[in-house]
Tab-separated table of C-alpha atoms in Angstrom:
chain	number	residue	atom	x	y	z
A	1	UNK	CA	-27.545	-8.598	-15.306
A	2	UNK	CA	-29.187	-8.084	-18.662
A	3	UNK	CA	-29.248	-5.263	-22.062
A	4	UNK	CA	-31.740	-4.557	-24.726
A	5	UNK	CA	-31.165	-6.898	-28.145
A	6	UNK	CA	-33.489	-6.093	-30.590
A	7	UNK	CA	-35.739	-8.638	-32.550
A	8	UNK	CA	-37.787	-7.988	-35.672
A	9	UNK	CA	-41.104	-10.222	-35.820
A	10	UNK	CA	-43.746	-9.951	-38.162
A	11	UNK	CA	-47.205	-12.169	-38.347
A	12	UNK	CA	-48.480	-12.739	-41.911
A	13	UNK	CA	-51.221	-15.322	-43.238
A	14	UNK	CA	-50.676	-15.861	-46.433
A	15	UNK	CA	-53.445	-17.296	-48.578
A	16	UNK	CA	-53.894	-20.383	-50.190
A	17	UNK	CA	-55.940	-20.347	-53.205
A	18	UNK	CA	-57.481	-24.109	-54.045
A	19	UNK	CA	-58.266	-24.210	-57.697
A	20	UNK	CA	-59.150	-27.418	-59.350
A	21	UNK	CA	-61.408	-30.069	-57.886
A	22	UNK	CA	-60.993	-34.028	-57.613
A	23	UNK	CA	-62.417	-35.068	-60.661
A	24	UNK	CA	-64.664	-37.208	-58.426
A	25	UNK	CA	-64.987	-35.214	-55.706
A	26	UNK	CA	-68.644	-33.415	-56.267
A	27	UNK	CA	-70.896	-30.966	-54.297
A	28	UNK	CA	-74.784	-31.929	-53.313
A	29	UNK	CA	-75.375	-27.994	-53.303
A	30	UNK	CA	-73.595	-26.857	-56.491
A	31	UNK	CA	-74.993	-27.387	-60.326
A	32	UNK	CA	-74.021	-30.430	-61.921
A	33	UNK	CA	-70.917	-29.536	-63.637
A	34	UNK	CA	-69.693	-26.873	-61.467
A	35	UNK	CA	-65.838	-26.446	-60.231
A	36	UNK	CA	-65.781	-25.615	-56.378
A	37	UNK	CA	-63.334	-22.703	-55.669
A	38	UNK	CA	-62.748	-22.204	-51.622
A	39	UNK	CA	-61.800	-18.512	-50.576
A	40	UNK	CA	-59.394	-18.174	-47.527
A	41	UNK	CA	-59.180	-15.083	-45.718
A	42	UNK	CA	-55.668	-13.279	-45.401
A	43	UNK	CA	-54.678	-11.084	-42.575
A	44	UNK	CA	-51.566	-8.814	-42.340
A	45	UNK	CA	-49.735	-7.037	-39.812
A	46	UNK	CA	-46.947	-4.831	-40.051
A	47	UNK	CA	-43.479	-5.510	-38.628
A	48	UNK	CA	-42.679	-4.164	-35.067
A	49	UNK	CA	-39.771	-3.998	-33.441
A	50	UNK	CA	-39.426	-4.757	-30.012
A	51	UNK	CA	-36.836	-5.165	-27.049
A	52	UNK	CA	-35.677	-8.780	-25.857
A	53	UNK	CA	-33.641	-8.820	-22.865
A	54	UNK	CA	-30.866	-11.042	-22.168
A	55	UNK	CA	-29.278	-12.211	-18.878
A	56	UNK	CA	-25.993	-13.021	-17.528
A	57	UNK	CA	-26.381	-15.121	-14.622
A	58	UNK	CA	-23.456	-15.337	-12.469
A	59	UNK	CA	-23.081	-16.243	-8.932
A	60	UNK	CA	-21.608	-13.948	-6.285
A	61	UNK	CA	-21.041	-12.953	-2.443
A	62	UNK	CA	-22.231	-11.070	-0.358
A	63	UNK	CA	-19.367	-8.744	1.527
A	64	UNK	CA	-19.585	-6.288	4.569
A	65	UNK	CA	-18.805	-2.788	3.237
A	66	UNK	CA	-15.840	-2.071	5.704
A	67	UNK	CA	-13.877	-4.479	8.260
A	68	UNK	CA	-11.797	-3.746	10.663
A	69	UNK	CA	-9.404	-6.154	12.735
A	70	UNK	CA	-9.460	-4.210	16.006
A	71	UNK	CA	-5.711	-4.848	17.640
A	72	UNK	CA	-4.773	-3.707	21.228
A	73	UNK	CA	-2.297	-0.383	21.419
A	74	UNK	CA	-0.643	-1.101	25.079
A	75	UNK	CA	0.087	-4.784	26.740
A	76	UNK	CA	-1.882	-5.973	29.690
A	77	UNK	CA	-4.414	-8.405	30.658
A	78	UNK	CA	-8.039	-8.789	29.856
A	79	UNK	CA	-10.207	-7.688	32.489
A	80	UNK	CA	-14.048	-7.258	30.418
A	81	UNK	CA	-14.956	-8.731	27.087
A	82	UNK	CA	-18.500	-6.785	26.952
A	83	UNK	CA	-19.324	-7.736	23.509
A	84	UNK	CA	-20.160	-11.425	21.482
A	85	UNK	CA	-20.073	-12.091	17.975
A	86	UNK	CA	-23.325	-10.624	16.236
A	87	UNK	CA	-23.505	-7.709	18.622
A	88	UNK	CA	-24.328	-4.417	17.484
A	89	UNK	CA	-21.690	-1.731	18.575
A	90	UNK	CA	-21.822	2.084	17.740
A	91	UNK	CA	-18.868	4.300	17.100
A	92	UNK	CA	-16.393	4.427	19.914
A	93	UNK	CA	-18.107	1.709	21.925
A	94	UNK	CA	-15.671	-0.275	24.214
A	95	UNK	CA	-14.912	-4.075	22.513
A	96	UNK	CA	-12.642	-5.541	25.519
A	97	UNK	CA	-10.321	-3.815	28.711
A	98	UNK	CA	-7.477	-4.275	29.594
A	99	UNK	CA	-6.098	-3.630	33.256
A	100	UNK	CA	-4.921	0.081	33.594
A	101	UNK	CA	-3.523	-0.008	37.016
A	102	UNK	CA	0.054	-0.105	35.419
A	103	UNK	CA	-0.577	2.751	32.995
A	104	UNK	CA	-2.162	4.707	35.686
A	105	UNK	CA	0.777	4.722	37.530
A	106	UNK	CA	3.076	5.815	34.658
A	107	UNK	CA	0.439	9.066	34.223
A	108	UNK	CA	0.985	9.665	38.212
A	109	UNK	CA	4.561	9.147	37.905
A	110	UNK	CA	4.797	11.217	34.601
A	111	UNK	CA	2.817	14.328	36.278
A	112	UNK	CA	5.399	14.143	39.229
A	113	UNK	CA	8.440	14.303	37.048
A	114	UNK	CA	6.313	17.434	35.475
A	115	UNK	CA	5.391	19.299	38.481
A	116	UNK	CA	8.748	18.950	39.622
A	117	UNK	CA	10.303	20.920	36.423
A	118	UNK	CA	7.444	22.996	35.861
A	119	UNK	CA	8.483	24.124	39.971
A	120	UNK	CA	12.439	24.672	39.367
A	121	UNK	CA	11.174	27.394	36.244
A	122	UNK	CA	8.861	28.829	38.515
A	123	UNK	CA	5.578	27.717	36.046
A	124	UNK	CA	2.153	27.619	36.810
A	125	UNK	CA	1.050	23.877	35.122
A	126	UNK	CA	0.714	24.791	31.430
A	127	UNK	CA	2.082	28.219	31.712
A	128	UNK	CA	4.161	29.594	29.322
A	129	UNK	CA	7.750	29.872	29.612
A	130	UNK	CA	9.891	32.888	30.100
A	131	UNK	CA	13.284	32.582	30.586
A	132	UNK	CA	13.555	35.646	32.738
A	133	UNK	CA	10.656	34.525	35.653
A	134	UNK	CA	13.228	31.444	36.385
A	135	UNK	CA	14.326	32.271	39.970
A	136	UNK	CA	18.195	30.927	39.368
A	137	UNK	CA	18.163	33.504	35.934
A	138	UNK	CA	16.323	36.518	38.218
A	139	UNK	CA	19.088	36.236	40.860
A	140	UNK	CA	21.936	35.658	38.307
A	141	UNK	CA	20.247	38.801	36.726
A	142	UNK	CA	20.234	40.796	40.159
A	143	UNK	CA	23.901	39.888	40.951
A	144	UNK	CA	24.850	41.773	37.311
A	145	UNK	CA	23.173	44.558	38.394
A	146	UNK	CA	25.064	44.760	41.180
A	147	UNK	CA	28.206	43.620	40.331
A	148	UNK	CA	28.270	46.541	37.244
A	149	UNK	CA	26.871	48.941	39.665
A	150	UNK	CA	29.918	48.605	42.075
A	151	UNK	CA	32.268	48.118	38.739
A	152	UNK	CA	31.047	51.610	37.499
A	153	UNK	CA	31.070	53.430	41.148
A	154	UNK	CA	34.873	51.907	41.321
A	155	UNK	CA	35.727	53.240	37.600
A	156	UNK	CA	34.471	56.547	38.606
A	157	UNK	CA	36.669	56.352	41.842
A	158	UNK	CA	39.630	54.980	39.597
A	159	UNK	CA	39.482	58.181	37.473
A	160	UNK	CA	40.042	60.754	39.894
A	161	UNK	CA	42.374	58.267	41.521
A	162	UNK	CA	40.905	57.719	45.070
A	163	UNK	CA	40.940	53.546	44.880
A	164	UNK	CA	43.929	51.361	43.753
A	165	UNK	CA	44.394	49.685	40.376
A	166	UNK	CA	43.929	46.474	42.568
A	167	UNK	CA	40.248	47.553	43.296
A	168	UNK	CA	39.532	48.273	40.052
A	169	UNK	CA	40.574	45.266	38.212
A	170	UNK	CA	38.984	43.349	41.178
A	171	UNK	CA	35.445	44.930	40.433
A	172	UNK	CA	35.823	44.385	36.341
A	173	UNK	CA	36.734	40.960	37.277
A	174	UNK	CA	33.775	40.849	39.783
A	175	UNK	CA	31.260	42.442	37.043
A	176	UNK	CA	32.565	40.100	34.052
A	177	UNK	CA	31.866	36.726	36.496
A	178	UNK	CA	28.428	37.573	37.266
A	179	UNK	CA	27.854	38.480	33.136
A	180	UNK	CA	29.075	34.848	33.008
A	181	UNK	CA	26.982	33.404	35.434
A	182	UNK	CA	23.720	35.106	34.165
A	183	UNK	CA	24.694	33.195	31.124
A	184	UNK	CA	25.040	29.968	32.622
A	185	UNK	CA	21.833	30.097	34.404
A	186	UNK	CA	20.026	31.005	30.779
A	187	UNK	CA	21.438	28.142	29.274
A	188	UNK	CA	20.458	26.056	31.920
A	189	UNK	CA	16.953	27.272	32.363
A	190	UNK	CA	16.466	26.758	28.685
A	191	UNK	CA	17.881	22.951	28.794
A	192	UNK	CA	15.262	23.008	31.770
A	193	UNK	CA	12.307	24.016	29.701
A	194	UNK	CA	13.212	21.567	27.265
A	195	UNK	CA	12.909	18.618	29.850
A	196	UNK	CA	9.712	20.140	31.128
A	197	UNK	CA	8.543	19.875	27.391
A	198	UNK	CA	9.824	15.900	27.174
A	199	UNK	CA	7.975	15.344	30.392
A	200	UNK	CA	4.840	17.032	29.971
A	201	UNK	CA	4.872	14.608	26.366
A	202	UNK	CA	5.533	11.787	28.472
A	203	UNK	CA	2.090	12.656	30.237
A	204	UNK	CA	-0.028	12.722	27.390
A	205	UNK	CA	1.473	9.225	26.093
A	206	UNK	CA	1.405	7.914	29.956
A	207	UNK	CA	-2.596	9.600	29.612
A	208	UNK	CA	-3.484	7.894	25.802
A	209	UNK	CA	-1.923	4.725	27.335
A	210	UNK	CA	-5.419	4.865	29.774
A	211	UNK	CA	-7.823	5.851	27.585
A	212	UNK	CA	-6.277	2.722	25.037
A	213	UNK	CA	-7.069	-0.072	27.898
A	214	UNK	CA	-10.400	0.152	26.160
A	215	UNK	CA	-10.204	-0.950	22.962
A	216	UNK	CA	-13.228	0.292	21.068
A	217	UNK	CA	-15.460	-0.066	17.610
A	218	UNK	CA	-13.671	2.148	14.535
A	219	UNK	CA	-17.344	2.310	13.543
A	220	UNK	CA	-21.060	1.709	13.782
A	221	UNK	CA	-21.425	-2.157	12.909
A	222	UNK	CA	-21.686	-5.665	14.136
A	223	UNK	CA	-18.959	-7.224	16.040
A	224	UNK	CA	-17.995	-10.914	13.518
A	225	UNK	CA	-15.625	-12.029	15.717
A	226	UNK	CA	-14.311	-11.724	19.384
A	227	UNK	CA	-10.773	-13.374	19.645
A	228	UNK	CA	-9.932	-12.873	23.302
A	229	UNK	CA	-11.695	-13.879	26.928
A	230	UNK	CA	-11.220	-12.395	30.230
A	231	UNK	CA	-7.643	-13.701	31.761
A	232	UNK	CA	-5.875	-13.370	28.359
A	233	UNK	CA	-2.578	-11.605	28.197
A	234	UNK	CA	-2.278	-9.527	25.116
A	235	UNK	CA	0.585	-7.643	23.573
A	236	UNK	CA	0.625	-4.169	21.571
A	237	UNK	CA	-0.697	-5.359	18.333
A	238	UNK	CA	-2.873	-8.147	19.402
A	239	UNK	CA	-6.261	-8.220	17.552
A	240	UNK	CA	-8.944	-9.052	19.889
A	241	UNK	CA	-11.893	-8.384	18.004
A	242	UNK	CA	-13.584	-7.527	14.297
A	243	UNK	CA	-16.251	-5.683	13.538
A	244	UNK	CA	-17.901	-4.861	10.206
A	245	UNK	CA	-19.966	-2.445	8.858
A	246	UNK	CA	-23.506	-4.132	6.674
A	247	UNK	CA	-25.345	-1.281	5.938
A	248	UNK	CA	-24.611	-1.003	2.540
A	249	UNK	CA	-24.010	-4.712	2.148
A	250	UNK	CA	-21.301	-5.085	-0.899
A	251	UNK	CA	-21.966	-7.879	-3.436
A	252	UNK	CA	-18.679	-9.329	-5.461
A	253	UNK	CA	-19.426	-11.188	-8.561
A	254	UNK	CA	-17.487	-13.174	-11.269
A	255	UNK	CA	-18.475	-12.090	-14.385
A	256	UNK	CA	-16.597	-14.276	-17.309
A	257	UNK	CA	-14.402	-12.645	-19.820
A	258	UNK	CA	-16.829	-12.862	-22.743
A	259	UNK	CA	-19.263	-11.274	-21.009
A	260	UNK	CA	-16.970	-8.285	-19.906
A	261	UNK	CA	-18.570	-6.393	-22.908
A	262	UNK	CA	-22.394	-6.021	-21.341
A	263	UNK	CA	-21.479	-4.973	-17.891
A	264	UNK	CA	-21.731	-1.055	-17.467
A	265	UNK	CA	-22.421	1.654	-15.116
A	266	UNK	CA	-26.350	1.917	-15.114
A	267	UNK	CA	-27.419	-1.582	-16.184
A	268	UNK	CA	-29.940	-3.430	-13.761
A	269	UNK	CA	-29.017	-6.101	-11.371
A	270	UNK	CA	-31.586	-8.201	-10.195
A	271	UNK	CA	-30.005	-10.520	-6.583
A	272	UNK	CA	-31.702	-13.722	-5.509
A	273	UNK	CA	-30.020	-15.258	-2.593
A	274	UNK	CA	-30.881	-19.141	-1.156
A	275	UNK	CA	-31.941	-18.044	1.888
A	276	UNK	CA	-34.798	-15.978	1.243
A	277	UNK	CA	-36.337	-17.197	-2.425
C-alpha cells in the first residue's frame, strides 16, 4: 500500500579554483617564473521536484466473499451425498438427501384430510368458498323457505279465522326453528372453511417438507466442506455442508495504528502471495 511524499533534489558542481603553486612544484611547458592556474568546469542544474513512493507492507488473508453453513430443514436419514469438498456447485444444486418416504406420506395424508373438507363444502380443489353452495346451508336455506311459506299461508288463514290459534303458533314456531337452523348450519360451514384453510396449509408444509429432503447450494460456489456421509441421521438444524463463494476473493489485512493515516479509498494495493511469486 503506498502515497506520494515529495523530495526536492538538486545536482550542482561547484568549482574549485586552485590558485597558488608549490613553491617547488614547476611546469616543463610554462616560462620560467610562471604561476600555474588550473580551470575546472562547473555545471548546474535546476531543482526538480519529484514523487517518492512509500510502502506499508503488511501481511493479510485471503477470504471467500460469502459462506454459508448449509443446515438440514426436516429430520431423516442420509440417503446421497453427491458432492466432495472442492466441488463446484451452481445455485440450487442438491448438496446431500435425505429419505422422503416419511414426508411423502404426511403430503398424501395432508391432501386426504383436504379433499375430505373441501367435499363436505361442496368445493372443487382450490375453489373459492361460498357459504351458500354448502349443501347442509342450501337445505337449511330451502326448509326456511318453506317453513315461512306455510307460516304466511297459516297467518292469512288465521285472519279470516278458518285455522285455530294452535295452528298458528305451531307454524311461527315451525318458521322461527328453521331461521335457527339456517343459522346453525352457517356457522358451521364457516368453522368448516376454516379447517379446510388449516388443512390445505398443512399441505403446502407436508409439500416444502419434500422439496427440503434435498438440501441445496444458497449460491454459485465451491463446496469447503461436506460434514455428513450416507447412513447419517440428521436433525432439523444439522449443517451438513459449506459452500463459499471465490469469485471476488476478499483479502483482510492488519494495518497498524500509525499507519491508519495513509490508507484511503483509491490508493493502490499491490498482493504477492507465497504460492505463486
Amino acid at each position: 500500500m503506498h502515497g506520494p511524499l515529495w523530495r526536492f533534489s538538486f545536482v550542482a558542481a561547484v568549482a574549485g579554483l586552485a590558485a597558488g603553486c608549490n613553491a617547488d612544484a614547476t611546469d616543463d611547458t610554462a616560462p620560467a617564473g610562471s604561476n600555474l592556474v588550473t580551470l575546472v568546469p562547473v555545471v548546474v542544474a535546476a531543482a526538480v521536484e519529484r514523487p517518492v513512493t512509500r510502502y506499508i507492507r503488511v501481511t493479510g488473508t485471503l477470504r471467500a466473499q460469502e459462506e454459508a453453513e448449509v443446515a438440514a430443514e426436516v429430520a431423516g436419514r442420509i440417503v446421497a451425498t453427491p458432492v466432495e469438498r472442492g466441488t463446484r456447485v451452481g445455485h440450487g444444486a442438491a448438496l446431500v438427501r435425505i429419505a422422503a418416504t416419511e414426508v411423502e406420506a404426511q403430503v398424501r395424508e395432508a391432501e386426504a384430510n383436504a379433499a375430505q373438507l373441501e367435499a363436505k363444502l361442496g368445493l372443487d380443489t382450490g375453489g373459492e368458498f361460498d357459504v351458500q353452495r354448502v349443501p347442509e346451508v342450501a337445505n337449511a336455506r330451502a326448509a326456511v323457505d318453506l317453513a315461512q311459506a306455510d307460516f304466511e299461508r297459516v297467518r292469512m288463514l288465521f285472519a279470516r279465522q278458518l285455522v285455530s290459534k294452535a295452528e298458528f303458533d305451531l307454524r311461527s314456531a315451525q318458521a322461527d326453528s328453521a331461521r335457527r337452523q339456517y343459522e346453525v348450519a352457517r356457522n358451521s360451514a364457516a368453522q368448516q372453511y376454516q379447517a379446510l384453510v388449516a388443512a390445505r396449509a398443512r399441505v403446502a408444509l407436508a409439500r416444502k417438507a419434500v422439496d427440503d429432503t434435498v438440501v441445496r447450494a444458497p449460491f454459485e460456489g465451491v463446496v469447503g466442506e461436506r460434514l455428513v456421509s450416507v447412513g447419517d441421521y440428521v436433525t432439523r438444524g444439522t449443517k451438513v455442508a459449506s459452500v463459499m463463494r471465490i469469485d471476488p476473493i476478499r483479502v483482510e489485512l492488519t494495518v497498524p495504528e500509525q499507519y491508519i493515516s495513509e490508507v484511503a479509498v483509491g490508493r493502490a494495493v499491490s498482493l504477492e502471495v507465497n504460492a505463486y511469486p
